[in-house]
Short mmCIF file of C-alpha atoms in Angstrom, two decimals:
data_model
loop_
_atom_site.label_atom_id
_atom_site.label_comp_id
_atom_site.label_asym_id
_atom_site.label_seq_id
_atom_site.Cartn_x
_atom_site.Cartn_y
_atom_site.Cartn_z
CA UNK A 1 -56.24 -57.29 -11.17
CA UNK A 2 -58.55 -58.05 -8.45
CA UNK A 3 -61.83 -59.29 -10.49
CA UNK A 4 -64.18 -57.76 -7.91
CA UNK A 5 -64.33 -53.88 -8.40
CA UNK A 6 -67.89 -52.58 -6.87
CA UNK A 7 -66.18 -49.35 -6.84
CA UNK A 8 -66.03 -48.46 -10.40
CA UNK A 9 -69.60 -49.73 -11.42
CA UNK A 10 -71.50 -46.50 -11.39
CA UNK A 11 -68.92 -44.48 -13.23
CA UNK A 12 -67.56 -45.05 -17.03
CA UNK A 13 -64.60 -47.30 -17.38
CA UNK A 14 -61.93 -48.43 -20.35
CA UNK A 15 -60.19 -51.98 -20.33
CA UNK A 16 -56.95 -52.92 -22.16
CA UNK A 17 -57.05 -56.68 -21.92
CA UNK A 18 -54.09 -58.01 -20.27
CA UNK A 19 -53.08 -59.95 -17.10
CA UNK A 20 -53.30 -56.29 -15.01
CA UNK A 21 -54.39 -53.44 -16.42
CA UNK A 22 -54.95 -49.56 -16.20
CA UNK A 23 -58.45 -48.41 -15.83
CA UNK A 24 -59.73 -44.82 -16.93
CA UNK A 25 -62.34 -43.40 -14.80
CA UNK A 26 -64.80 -41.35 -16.67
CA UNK A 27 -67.25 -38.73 -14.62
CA UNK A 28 -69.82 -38.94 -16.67
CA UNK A 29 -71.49 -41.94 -18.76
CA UNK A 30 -75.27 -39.70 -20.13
CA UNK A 31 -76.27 -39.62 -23.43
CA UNK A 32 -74.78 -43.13 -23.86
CA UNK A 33 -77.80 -44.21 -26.84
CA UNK A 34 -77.05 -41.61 -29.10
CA UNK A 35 -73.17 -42.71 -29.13
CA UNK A 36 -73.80 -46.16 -29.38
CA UNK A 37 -76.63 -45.73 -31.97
CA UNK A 38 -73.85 -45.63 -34.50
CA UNK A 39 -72.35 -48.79 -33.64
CA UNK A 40 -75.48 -51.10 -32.95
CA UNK A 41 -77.35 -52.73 -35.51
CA UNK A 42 -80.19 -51.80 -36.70
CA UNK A 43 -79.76 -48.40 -36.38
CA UNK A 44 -79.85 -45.32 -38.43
CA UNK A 45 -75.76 -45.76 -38.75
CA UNK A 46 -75.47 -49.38 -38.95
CA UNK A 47 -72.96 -50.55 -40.78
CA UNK A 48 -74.37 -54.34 -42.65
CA UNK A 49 -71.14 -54.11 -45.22
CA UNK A 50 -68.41 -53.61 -42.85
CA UNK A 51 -67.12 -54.34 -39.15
CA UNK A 52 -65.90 -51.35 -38.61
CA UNK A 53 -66.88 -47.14 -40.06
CA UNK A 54 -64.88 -46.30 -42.19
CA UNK A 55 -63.49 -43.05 -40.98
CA UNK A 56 -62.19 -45.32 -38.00
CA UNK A 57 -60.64 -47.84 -39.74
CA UNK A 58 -58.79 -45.20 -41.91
CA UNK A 59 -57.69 -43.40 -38.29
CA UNK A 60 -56.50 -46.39 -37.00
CA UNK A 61 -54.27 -47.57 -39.66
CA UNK A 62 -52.93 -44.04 -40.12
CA UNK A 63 -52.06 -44.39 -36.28
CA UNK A 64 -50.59 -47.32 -36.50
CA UNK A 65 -48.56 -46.21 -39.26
CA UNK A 66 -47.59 -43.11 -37.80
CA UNK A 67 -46.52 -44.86 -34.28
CA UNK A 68 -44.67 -47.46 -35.79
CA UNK A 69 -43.04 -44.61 -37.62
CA UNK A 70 -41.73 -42.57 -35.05
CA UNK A 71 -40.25 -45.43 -32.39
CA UNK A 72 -37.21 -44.70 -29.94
CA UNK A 73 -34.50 -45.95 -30.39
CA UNK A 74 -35.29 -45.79 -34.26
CA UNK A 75 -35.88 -49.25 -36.02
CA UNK A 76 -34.25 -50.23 -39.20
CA UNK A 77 -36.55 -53.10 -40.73
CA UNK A 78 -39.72 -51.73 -39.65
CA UNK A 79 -42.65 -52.39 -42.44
CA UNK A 80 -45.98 -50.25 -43.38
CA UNK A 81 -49.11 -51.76 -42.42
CA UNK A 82 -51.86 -52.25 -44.70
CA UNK A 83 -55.91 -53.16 -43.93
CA UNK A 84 -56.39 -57.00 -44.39
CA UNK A 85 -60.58 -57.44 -44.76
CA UNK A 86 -59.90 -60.62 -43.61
CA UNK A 87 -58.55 -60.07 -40.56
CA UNK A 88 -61.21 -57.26 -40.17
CA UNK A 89 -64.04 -60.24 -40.50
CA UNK A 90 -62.46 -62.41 -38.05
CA UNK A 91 -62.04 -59.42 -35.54
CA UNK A 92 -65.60 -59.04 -36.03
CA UNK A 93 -66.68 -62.94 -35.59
CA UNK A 94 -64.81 -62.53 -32.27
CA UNK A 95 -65.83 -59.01 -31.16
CA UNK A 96 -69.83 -60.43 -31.77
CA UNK A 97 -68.93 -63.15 -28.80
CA UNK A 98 -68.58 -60.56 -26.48
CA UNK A 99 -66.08 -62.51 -24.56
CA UNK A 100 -63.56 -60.55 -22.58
CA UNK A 101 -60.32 -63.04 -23.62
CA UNK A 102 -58.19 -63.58 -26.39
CA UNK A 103 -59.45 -66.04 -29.41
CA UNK A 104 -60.75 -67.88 -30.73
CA UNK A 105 -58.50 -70.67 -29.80
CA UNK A 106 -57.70 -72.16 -33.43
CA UNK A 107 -56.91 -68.81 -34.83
CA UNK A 108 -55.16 -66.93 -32.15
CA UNK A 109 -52.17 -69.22 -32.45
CA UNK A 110 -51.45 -67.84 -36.13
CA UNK A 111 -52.20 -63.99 -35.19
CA UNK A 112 -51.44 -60.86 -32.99
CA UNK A 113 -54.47 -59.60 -31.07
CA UNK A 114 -55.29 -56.44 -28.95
CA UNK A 115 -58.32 -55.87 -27.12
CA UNK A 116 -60.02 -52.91 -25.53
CA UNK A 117 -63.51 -52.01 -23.90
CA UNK A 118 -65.30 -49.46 -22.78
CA UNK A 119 -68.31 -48.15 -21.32
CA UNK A 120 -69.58 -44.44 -20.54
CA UNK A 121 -68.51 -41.43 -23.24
CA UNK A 122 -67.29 -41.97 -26.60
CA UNK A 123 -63.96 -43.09 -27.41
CA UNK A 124 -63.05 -43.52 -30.76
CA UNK A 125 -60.71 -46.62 -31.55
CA UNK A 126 -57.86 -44.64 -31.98
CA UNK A 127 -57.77 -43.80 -28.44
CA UNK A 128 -57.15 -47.55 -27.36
CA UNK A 129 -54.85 -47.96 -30.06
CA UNK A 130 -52.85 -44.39 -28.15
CA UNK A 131 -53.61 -46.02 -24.75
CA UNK A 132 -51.76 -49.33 -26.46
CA UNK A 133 -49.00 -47.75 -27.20
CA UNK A 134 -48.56 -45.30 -24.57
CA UNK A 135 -47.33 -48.69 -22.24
CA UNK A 136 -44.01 -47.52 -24.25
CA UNK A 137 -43.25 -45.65 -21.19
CA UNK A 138 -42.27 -48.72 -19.08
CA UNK A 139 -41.00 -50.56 -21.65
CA UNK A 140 -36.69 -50.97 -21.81
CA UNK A 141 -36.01 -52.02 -25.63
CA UNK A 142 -34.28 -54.59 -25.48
CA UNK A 143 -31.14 -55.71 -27.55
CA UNK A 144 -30.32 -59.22 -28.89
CA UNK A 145 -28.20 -60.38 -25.72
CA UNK A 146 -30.86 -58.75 -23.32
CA UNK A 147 -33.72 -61.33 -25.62
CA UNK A 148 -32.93 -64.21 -23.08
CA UNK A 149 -35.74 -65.55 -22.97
CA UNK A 150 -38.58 -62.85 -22.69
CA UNK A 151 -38.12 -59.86 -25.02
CA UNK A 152 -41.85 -58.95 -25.16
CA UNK A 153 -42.01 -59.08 -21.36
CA UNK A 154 -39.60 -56.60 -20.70
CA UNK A 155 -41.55 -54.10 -19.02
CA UNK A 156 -41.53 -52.17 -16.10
CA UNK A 157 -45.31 -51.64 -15.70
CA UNK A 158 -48.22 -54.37 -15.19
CA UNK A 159 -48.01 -54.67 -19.39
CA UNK A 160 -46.10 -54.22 -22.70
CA UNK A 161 -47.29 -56.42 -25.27
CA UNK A 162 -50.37 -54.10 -26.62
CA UNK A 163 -47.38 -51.89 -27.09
CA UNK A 164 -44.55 -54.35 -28.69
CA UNK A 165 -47.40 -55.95 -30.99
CA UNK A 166 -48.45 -52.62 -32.63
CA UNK A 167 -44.41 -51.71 -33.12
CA UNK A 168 -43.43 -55.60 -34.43
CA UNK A 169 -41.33 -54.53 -37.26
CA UNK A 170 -42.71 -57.63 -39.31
CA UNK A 171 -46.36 -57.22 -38.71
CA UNK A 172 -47.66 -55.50 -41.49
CA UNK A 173 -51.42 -56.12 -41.81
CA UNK A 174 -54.36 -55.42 -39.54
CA UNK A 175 -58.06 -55.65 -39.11
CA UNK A 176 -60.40 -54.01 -36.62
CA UNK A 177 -63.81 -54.47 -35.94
CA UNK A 178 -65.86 -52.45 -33.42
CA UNK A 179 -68.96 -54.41 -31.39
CA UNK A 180 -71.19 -52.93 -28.81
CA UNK A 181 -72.17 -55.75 -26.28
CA UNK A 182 -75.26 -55.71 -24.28
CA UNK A 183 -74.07 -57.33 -21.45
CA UNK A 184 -70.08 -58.20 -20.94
CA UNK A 185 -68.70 -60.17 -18.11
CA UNK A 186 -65.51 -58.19 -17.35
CA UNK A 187 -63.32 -59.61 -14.93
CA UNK A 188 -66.54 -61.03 -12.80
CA UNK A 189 -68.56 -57.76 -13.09
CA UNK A 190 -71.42 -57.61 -15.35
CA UNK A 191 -71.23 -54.56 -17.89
CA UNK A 192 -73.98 -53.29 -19.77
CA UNK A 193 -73.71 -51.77 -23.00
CA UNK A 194 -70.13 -52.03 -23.65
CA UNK A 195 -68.49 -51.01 -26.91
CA UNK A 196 -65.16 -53.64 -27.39
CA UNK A 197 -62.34 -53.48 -29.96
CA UNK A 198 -61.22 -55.89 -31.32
CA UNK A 199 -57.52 -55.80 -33.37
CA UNK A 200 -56.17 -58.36 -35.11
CA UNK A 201 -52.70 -58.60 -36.34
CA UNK A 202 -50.47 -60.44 -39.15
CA UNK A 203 -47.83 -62.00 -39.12
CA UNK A 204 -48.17 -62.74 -35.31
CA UNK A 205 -45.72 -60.36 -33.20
CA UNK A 206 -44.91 -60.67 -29.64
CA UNK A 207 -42.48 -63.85 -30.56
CA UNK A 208 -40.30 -64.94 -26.94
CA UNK A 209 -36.86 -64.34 -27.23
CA UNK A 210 -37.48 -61.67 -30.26
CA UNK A 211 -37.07 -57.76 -30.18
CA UNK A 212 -40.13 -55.83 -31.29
CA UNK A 213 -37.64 -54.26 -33.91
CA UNK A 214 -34.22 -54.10 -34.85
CA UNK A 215 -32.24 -50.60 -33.85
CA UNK A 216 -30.81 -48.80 -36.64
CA UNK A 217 -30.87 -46.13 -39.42
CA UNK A 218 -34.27 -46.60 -40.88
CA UNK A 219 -35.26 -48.39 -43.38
CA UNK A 220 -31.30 -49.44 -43.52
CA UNK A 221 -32.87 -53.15 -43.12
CA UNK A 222 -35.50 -53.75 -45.13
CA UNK A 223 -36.80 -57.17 -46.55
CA UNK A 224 -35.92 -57.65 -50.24
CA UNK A 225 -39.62 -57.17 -51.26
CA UNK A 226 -39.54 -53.52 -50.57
CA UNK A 227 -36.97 -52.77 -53.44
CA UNK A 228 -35.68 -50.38 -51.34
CA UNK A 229 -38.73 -48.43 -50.37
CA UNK A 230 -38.69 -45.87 -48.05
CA UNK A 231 -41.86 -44.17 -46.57
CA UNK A 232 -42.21 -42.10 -43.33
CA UNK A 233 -39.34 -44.39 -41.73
CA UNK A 234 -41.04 -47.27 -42.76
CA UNK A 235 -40.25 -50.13 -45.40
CA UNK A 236 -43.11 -49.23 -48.10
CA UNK A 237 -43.42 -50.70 -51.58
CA UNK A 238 -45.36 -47.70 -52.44
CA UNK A 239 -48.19 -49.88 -54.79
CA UNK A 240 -51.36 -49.17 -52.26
CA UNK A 241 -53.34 -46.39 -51.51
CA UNK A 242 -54.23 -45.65 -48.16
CA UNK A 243 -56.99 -42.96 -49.70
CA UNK A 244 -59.12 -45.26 -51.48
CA UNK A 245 -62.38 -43.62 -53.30
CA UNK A 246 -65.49 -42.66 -50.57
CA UNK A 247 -68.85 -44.53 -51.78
CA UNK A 248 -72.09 -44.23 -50.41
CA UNK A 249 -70.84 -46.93 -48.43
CA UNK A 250 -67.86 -45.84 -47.44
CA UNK A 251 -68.18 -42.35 -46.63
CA UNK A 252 -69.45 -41.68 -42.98
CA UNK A 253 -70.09 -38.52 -41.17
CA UNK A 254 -70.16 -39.01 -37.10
CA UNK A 255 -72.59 -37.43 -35.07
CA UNK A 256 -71.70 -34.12 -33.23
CA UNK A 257 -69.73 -35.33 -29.71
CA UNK A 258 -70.24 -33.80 -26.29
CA UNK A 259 -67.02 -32.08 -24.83
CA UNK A 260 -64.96 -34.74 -22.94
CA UNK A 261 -63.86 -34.70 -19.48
CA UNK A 262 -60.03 -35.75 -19.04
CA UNK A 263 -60.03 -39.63 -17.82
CA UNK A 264 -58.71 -39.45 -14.18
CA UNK A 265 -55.68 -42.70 -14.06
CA UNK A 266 -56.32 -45.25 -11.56
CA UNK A 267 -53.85 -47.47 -10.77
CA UNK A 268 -54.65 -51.16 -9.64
CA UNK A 269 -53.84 -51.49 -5.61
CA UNK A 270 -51.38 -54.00 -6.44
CA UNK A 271 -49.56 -51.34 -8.53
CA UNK A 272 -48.08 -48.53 -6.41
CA UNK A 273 -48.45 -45.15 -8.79
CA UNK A 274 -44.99 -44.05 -10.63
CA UNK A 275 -43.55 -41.14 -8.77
CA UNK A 276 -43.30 -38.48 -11.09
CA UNK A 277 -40.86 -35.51 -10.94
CA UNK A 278 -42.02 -32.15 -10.18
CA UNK A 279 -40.90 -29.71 -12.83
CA UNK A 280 -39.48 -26.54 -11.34
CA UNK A 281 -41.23 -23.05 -12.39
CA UNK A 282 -39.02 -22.56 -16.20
CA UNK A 283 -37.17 -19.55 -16.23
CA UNK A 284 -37.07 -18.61 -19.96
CA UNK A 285 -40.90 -18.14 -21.92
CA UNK A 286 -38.12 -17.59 -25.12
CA UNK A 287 -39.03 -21.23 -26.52
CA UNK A 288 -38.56 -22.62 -30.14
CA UNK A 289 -42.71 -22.00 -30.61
CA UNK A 290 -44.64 -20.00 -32.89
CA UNK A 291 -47.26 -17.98 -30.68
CA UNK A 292 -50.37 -18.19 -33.08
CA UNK A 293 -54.27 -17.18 -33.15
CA UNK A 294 -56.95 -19.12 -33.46
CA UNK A 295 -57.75 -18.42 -37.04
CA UNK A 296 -54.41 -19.30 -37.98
CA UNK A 297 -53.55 -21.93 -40.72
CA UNK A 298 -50.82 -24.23 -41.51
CA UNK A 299 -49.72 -22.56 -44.78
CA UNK A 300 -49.86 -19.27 -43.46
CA UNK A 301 -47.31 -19.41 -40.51
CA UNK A 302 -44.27 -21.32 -41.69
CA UNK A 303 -40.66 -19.93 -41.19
CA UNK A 304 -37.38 -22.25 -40.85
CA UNK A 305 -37.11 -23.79 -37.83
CA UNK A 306 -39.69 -22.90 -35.74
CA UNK A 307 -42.23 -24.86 -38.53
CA UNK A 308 -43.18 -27.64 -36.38
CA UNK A 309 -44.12 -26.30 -33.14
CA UNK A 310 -46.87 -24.01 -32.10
CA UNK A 311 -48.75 -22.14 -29.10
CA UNK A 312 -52.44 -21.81 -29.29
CA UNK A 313 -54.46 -19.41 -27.47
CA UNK A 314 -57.34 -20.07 -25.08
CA UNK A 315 -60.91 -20.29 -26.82
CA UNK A 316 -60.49 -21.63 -30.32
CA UNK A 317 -63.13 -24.56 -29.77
CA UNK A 318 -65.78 -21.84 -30.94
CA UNK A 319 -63.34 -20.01 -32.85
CA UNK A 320 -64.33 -19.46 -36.69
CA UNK A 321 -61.41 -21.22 -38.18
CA UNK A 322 -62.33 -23.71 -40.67
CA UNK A 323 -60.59 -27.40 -40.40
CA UNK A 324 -60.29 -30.30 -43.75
CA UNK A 325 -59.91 -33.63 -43.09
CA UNK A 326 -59.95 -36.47 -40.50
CA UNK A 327 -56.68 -37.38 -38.97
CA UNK A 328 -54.82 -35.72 -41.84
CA UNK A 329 -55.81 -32.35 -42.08
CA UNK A 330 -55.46 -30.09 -45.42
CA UNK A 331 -53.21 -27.02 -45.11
CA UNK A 332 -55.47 -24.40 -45.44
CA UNK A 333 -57.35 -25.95 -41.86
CA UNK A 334 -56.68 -23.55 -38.80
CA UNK A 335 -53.85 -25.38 -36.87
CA UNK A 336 -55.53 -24.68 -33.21
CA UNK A 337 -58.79 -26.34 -34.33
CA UNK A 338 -57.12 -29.15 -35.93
CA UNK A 339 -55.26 -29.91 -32.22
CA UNK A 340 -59.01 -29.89 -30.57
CA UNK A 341 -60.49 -31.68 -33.31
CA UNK A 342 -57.57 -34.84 -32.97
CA UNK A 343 -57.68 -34.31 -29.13
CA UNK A 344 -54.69 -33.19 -28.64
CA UNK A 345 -55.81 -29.67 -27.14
CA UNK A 346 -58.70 -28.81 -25.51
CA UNK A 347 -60.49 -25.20 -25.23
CA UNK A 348 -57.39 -24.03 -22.39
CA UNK A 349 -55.40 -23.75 -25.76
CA UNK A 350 -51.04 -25.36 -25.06
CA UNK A 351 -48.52 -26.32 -27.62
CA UNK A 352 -49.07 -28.70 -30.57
CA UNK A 353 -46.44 -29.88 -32.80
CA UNK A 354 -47.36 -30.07 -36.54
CA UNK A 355 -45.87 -32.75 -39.01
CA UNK A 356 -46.16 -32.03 -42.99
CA UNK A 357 -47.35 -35.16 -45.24
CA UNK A 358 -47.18 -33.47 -48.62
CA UNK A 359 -49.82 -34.38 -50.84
CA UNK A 360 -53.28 -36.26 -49.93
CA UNK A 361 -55.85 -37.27 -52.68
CA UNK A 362 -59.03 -36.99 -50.30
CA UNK A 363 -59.74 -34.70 -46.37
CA UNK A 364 -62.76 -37.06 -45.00
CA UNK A 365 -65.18 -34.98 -42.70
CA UNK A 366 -66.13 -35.70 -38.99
CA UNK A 367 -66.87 -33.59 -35.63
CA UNK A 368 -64.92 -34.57 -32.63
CA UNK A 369 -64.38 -33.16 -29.43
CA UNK A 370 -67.14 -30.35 -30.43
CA UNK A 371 -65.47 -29.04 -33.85
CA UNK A 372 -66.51 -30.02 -36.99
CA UNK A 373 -64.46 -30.43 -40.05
CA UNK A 374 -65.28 -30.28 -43.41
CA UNK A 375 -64.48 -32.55 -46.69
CA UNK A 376 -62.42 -32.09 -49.75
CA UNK A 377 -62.05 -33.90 -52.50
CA UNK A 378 -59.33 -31.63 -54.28
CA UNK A 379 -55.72 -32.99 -54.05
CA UNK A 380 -53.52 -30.75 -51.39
CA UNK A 381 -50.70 -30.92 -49.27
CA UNK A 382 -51.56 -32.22 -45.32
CA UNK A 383 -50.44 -32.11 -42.05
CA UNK A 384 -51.04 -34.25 -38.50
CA UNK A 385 -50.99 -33.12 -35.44
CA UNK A 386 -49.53 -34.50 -32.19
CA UNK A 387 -48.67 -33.87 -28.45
CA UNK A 388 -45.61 -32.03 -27.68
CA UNK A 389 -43.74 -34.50 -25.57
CA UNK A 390 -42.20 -33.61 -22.45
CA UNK A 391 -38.89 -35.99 -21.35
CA UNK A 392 -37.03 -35.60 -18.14
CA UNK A 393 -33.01 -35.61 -18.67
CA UNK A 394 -29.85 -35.65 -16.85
CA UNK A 395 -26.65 -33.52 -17.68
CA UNK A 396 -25.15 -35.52 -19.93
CA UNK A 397 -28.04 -36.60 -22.60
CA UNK A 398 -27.38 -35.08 -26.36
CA UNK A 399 -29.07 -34.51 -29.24
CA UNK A 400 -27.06 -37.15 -31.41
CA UNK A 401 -28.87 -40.01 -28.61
CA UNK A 402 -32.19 -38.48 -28.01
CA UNK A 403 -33.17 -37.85 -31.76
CA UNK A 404 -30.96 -36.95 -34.51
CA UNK A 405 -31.73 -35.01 -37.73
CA UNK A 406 -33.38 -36.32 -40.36
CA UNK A 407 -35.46 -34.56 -42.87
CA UNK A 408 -37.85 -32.84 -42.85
CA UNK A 409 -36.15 -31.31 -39.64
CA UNK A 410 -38.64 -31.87 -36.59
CA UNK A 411 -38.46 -30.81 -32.60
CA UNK A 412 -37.28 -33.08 -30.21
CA UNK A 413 -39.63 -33.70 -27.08
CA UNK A 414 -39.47 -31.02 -24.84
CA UNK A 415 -36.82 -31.32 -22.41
CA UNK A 416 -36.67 -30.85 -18.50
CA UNK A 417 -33.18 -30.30 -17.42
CA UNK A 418 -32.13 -30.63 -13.64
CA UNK A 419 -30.12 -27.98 -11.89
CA UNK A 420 -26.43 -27.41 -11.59
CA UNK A 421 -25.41 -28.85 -14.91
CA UNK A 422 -22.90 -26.21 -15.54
CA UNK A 423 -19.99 -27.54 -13.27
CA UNK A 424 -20.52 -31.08 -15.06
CA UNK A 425 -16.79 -32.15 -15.95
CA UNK A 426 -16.43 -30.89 -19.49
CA UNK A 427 -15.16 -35.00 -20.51
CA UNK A 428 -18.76 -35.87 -19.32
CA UNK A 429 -21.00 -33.11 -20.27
CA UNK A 430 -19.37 -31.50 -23.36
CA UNK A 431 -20.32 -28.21 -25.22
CA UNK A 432 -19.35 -27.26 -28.79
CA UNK A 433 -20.65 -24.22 -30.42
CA UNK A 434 -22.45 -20.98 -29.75
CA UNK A 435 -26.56 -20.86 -30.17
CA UNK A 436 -26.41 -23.75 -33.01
CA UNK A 437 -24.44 -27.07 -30.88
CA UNK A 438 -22.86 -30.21 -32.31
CA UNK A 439 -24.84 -33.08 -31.24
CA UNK A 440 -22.40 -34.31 -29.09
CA UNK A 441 -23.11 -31.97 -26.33
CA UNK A 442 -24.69 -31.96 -23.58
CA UNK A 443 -28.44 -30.24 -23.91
CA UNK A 444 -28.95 -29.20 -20.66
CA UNK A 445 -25.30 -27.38 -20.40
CA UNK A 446 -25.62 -26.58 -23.89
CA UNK A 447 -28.68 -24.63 -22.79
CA UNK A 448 -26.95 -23.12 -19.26
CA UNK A 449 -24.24 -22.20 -21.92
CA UNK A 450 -27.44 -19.64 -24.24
CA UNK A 451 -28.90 -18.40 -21.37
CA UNK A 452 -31.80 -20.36 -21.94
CA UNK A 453 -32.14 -21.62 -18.48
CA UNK A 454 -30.61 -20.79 -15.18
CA UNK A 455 -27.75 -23.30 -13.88
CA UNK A 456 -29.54 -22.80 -9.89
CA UNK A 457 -33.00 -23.93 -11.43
CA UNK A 458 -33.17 -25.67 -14.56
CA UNK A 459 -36.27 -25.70 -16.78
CA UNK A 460 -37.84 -26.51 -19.96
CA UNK A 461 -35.80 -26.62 -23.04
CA UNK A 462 -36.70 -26.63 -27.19
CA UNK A 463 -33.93 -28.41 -29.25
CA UNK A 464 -34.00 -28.03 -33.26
CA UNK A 465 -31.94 -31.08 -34.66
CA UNK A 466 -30.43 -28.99 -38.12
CA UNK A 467 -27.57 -30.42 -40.44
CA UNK A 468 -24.30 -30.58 -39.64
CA UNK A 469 -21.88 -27.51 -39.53
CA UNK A 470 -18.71 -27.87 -40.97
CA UNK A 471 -17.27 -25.73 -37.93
CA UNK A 472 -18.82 -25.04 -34.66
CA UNK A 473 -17.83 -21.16 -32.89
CA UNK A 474 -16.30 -21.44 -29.10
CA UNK A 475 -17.75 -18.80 -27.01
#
């Protein structure tokens, strides 16, 4: 990246260290002392204890967890990650340097680190850890024979290894610490008041020659140590807590936020912008959602296969529906609310896909993107919340190689299927069924085939991974 910028100086800006990177441009950067009051020491919120508050660390090692969980292709030895206070105080030795570089020397050679800076709005950590490992989209996972020599590297983009260090199957323990620099030389320009993250990671990922993961059935791999384990996809041993009792010390309750504006990409001039496809008006509204109100809570609308996905109306950010929890959110919250209180949503309302984590010990309380939620100390069941992904196809992709059942049953990304998939050769581009499909088939002609969407235009589809059928109807 060229080091001399003048052009983004007067506007907020976040950094993902690395040799070229993205940079978010922010409209608006006011208000900045009562954000960073939190943060700074000396202040009201000041944390002398810890690195790091609380209710972050606890987001980002459920993120972490949850992304490591959900990888494509799916890995077979990947482990759960645990908070190491030890890395968390040697994050926070670095992160008071306020140097914009890995280190220090003598210790980076014997852990994984990610960095990240900002300046402008609030960002909460967990939105460097997404921005991390949203580089997934121009990364090619790589088999063994394809590790010769540069596994890490492989990457279409200007960077992959924020990404392939939070997914390293054998990385299992992290530590965060959160510092807010008065002045920060970033690539040759002088910031002022910048808040840097600083992640480290053991063991060390990112190995030459090494995939991030090996591909398989999960958990199918696991080390020994696990006894066999199984948690969320991950190789778990089950003996620690990830809810561990709120103190006086422990417990933290952020500050109301002002309503973000979206971050506007900007791509590096030495990186020509991805063309993206155009997706053609849909033909079919009919889609495997449950259309819901604001008010509306988890437990309340739940029914077979349309469980996971749902369509919120406009207006629920001052909508009366009361949300539990940080991150994991107990199932009496409103599910709309929940989606604007993660981020996922804003007030324009869209689709959010739900995930059930049965029972949680503790719902910590925080307001985020203008909603509030509340805490409970009662045991109940949770859920998260996440984007609904949207993937681009050709004719001949099927469910059995985009994302095959497992339980408990969740939608597939949403699907974009090009035109004129119908006169596919039926060798290529098989269908078996009528309305439920073998996973062998084709999805886009599979959905030509239910009138879902029109062969001349394509559109969006919803696909519903369920068990296997011991016969499948022609039609």
């Amino acid at each position: 990246m060229d080091p001399a910028l003048p052009w983004i100086l007067p506007l907020g800006c976040v950094l993902l260290l690395a040799n070229a990177a993205h940079c978010f441009i922010l409209p608006n950067s006011s208000h900045l002392e009562s954000i960073l009051s939190k943060y700074q020491d000396g202040e009201a919120h000041s944390r002398s204890k810890r690195a790091i508050l609380f209710s972050d660390r606890q987001e980002i090692l459920m993120l972490h967890n949850k992304l490591r969980g959900q990888v494509y292709p799916s890995a077979s030895n990947m482990e759960y990650m645990t908070w190491d206070d030890e890395l968390e105080r040697s994050a926070h030795a670095w992160a008071q340097q306020c140097i914009w570089d890995h280190g220090p020397s003598a210790l980076i050679r014997s852990i994984g680190q990610n960095l990240a800076v900002h300046w402008g709005r609030y960002r909460s950590p967990a939105f460097h850890v997404q921005s991390w490992y949203d580089e997934v989209k121009d990364y090619s996972y790589p088999y063994p024979h394809e590790c010769n020599p540069w596994c890490p590297d492989k990457c279409t983009g200007p960077m992959c290894t924020h990404y392939t260090q939070i997914v390293w199957a054998t990385t299992n323990k992290i530590g965060c610490a959160v510092n807010v620099c008065k002045q920060m030389n970033v690539w040759g320009e002088i910031w002022e008041n910048a808040v840097y993250l600083v992640c480290n990671y053991s063991p060390k990922g990112n190995w030459i020659g090494e995939a991030p993961y090996k591909n398989g059935r999960p958990c199918s791999e696991c080390p020994p140590s696990y006894g066999g384990g199984c948690q969320n996809n991950l190789c778990y041993k089950g003996t620690w807590d990830p809810y561990i009792t709120e103190t006086d010390e422990t417990n933290e309750v952020e500050t109301p936020q002002l309503s973000e504006h979206k971050p506007v990409w900007f791509h590096p001039p030495e990186n020509e912008p991805s063309k993206t496809i155009k997706p053609k008006k849909t033909t079919s509204n009919s889609y495997m959602t449950q259309v819901i109100t604001c008010e509306t809570k988890m437990r309340d609308k739940c029914r077979g296969s349309t469980c996971n996905r749902y369509l919120c109306p406009a207006g629920c950010l001052y909508s009366k529906g009361k949300i539990f929890g940080t991150f994991y959110y107990e199932s009496s919250s409103s599910i709309c609310r929940a989606a604007i209180h993660y981020g996922i949503l804003d007030n324009k309302g869209g689709l959010v896909d739900i995930t059930r984590k049965g029972r949680t010990q503790v719902f910590v309380k925080s307001t985020r993107n203008g909603v509030e939620s509340f805490r409970k100390n009662k045991p109940s069941n949770a859920f998260m919340v996440s984007k609904v992904a949207t993937q681009t196809l050709d004719c001949y992709a099927t469910v059995a190689e985009l994302c095959q059942f497992k339980k408990p049953a969740t939608h597939c990304p949403r699907i974009y299927c090009p035109a004129h998939c119908k006169d596919e050769p039926s060798y290529w581009a098989p269908v078996f069924g009528t309305n439920i499909y073998a996973d062998s088939s084709s999805i886009c002609k599979s959905a030509v085939h239910a009138g879902v969407i029109a062969d001349e235009e394509g559109g969006f589809v919803d696909v519903m991974p369920v068990e296997k059928k011991k016969s499948y109807v022609e039609g």
